[in-house]
PDB file of C-alpha atoms in Angstrom:
ATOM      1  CA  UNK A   1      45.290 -65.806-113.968  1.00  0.00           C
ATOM      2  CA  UNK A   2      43.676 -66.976-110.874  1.00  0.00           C
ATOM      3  CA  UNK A   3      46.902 -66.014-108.495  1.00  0.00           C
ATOM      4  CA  UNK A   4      46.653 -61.732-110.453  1.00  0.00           C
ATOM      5  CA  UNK A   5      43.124 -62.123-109.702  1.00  0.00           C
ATOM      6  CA  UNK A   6      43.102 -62.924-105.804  1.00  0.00           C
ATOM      7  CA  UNK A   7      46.908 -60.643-105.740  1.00  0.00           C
ATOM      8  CA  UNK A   8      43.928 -57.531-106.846  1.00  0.00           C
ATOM      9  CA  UNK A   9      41.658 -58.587-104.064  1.00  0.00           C
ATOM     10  CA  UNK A  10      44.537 -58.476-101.384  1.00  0.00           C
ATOM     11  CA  UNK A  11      45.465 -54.525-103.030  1.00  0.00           C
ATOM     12  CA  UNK A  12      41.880 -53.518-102.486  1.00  0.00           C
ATOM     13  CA  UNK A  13      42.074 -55.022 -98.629  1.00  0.00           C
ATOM     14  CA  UNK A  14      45.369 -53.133 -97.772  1.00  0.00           C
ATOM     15  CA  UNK A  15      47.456 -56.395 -97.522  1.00  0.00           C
ATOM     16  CA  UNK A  16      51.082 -55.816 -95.740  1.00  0.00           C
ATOM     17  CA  UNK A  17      53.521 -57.484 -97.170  1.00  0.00           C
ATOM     18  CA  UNK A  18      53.235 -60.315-100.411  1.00  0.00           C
ATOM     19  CA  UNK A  19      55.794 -62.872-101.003  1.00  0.00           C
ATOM     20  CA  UNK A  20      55.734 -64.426-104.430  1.00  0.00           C
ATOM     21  CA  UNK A  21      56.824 -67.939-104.945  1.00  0.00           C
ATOM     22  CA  UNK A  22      57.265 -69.561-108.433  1.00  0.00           C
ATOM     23  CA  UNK A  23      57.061 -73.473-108.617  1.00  0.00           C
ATOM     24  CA  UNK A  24      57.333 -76.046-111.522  1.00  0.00           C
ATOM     25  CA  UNK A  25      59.912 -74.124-113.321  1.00  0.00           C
ATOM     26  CA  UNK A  26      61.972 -77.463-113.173  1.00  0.00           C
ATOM     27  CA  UNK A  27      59.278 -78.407-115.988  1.00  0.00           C
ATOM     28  CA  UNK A  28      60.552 -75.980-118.819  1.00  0.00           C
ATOM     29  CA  UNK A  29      63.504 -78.277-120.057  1.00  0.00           C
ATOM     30  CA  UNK A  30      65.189 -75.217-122.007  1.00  0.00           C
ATOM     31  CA  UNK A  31      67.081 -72.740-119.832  1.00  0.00           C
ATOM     32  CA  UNK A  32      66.406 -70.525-122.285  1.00  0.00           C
ATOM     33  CA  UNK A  33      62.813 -70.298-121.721  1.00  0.00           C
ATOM     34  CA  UNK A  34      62.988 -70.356-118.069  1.00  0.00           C
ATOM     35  CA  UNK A  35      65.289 -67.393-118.111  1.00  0.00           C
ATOM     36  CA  UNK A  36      62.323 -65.717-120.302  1.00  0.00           C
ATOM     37  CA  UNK A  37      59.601 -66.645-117.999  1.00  0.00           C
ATOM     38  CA  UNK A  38      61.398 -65.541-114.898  1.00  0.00           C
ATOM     39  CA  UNK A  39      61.798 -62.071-116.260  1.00  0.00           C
ATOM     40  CA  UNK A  40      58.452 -62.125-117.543  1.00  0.00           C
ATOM     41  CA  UNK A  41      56.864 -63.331-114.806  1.00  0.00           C
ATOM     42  CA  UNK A  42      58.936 -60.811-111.944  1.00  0.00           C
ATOM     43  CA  UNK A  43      57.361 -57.839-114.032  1.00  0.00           C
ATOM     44  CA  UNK A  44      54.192 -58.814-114.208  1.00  0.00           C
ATOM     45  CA  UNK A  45      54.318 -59.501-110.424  1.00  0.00           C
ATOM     46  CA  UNK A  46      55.703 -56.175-109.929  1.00  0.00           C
ATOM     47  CA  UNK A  47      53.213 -54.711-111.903  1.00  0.00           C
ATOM     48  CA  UNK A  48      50.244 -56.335-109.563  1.00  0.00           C
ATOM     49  CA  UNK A  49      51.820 -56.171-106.347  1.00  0.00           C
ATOM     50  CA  UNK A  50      54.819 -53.061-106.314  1.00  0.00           C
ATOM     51  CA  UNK A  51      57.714 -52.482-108.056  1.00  0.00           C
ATOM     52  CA  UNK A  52      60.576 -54.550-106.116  1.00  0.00           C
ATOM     53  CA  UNK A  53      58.345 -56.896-104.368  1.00  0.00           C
ATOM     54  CA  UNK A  54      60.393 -60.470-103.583  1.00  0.00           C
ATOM     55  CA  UNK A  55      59.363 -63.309-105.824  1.00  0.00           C
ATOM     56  CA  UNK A  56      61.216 -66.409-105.285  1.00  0.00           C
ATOM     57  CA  UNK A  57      61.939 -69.120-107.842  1.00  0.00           C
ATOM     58  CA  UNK A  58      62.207 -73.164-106.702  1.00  0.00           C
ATOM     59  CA  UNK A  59      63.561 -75.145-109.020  1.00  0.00           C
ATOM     60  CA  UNK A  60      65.212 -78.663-109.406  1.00  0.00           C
ATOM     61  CA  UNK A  61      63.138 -81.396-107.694  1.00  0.00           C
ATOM     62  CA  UNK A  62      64.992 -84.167-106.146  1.00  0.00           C
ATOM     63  CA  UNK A  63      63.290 -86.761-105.235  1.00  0.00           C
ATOM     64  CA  UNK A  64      60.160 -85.237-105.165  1.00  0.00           C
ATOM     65  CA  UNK A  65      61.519 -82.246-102.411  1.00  0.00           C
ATOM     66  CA  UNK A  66      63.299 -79.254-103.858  1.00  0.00           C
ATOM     67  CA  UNK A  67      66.383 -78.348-103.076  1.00  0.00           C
ATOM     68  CA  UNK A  68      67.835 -77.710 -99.666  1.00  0.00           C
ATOM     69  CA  UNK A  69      69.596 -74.133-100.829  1.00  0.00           C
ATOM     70  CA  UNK A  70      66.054 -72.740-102.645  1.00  0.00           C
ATOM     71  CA  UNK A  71      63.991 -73.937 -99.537  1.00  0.00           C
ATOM     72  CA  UNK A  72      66.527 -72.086 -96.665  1.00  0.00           C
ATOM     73  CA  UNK A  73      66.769 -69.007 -98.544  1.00  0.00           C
ATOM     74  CA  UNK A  74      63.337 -68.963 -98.618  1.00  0.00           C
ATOM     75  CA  UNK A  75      63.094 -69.551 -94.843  1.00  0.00           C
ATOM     76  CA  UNK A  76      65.905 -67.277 -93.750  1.00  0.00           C
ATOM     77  CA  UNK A  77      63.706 -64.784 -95.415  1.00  0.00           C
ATOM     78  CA  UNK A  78      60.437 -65.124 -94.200  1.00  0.00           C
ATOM     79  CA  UNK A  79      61.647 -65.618 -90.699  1.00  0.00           C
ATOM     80  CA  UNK A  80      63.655 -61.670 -91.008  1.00  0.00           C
ATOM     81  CA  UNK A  81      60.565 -59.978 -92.310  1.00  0.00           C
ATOM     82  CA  UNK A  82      59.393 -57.668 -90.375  1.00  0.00           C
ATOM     83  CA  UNK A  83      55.326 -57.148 -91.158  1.00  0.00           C
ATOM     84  CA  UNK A  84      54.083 -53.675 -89.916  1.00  0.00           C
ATOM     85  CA  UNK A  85      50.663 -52.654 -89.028  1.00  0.00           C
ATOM     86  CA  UNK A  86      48.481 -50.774 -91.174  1.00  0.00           C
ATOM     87  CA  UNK A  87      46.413 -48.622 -89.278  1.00  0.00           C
ATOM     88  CA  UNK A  88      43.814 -48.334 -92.046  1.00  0.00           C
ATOM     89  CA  UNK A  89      43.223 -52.292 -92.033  1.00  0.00           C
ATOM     90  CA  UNK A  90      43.017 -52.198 -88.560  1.00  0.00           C
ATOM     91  CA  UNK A  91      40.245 -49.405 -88.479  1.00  0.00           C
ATOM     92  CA  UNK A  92      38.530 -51.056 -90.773  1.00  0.00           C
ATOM     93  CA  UNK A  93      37.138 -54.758 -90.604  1.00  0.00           C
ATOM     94  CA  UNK A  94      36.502 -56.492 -93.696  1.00  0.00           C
ATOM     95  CA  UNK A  95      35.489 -60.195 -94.841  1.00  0.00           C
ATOM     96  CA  UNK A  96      35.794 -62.278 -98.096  1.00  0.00           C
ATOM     97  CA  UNK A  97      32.708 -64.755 -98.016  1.00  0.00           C
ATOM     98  CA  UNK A  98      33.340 -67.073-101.254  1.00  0.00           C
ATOM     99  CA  UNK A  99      30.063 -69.027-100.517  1.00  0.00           C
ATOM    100  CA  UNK A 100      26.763 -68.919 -98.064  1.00  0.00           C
ATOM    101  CA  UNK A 101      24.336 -71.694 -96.865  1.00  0.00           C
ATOM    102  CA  UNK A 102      21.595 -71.943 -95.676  1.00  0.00           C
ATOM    103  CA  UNK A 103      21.056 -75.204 -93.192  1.00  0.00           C
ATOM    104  CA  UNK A 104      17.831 -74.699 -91.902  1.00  0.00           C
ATOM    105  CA  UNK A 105      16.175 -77.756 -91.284  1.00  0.00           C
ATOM    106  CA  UNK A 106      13.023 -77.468 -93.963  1.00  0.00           C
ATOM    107  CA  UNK A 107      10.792 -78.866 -91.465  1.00  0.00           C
ATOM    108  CA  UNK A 108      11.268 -76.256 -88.574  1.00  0.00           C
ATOM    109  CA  UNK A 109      10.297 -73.179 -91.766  1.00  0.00           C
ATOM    110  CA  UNK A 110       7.120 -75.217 -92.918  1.00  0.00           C
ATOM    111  CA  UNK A 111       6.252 -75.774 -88.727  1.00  0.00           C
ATOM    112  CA  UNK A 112       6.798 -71.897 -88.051  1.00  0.00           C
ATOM    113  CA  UNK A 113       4.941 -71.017 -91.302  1.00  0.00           C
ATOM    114  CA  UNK A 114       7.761 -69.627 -92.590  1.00  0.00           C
ATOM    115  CA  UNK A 115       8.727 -67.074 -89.887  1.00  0.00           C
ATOM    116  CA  UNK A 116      11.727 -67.930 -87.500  1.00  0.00           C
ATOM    117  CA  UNK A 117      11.637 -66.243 -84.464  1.00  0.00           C
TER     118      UNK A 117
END
């Protein structure tokens, strides 16, 4: 739910381009079932993101690496893809904060009274 969630905040920022990778599939021991989830999951994707968006599946671990033929496809693609400017982002900044601190040394607000010049 996390991954829809931060896929909305990207929308609402104007992102480019979004690459979807699915991982752990090897974990579903009936083909079956992984067939299902695929499909499932490529529609909801599309649904978030835009109808025809890529969404890659890696499957089979060997030896704790996946295999050579899911990992090249994947890199042949990212390494063709072309990402265009979007003059909209670019005329207009933006930042996601996820947390602020404050460090101020406690001593140097009780010393000014509270004010900071």
């Amino acid at each position: 739910m996390e991954s829809f969630e931060f896929l909305n905040i990207l929308q609402v920022h104007g992102f480019t381009k979004v690459l979807g990778v699915l991982t752990h599939l090897d974990c579903i021991k009936k083909q079956e079932q992984v067939k299902k989830l695929k499909k499932k999951l490529k529609h909801r994707f599309w649904t978030e993101v835009c109808e025809g968006a890529k969404l890659f599946y890696l499957t089979g671990l060997r030896s704790d690496l996946y295999t050579s033929r899911d990992t090249l496809n994947l890199s042949r693609f990212i390494s063709v893809v072309k990402p265009r400017p979007l003059t909209w982002r670019s005329s207009h900044s933006s930042i996601l904060v996820d947390r602020v601190e404050d460090i101020t040394d406690p001593e140097l607000i009780t010393s000014h009274n509270g004010k900071i010049d």
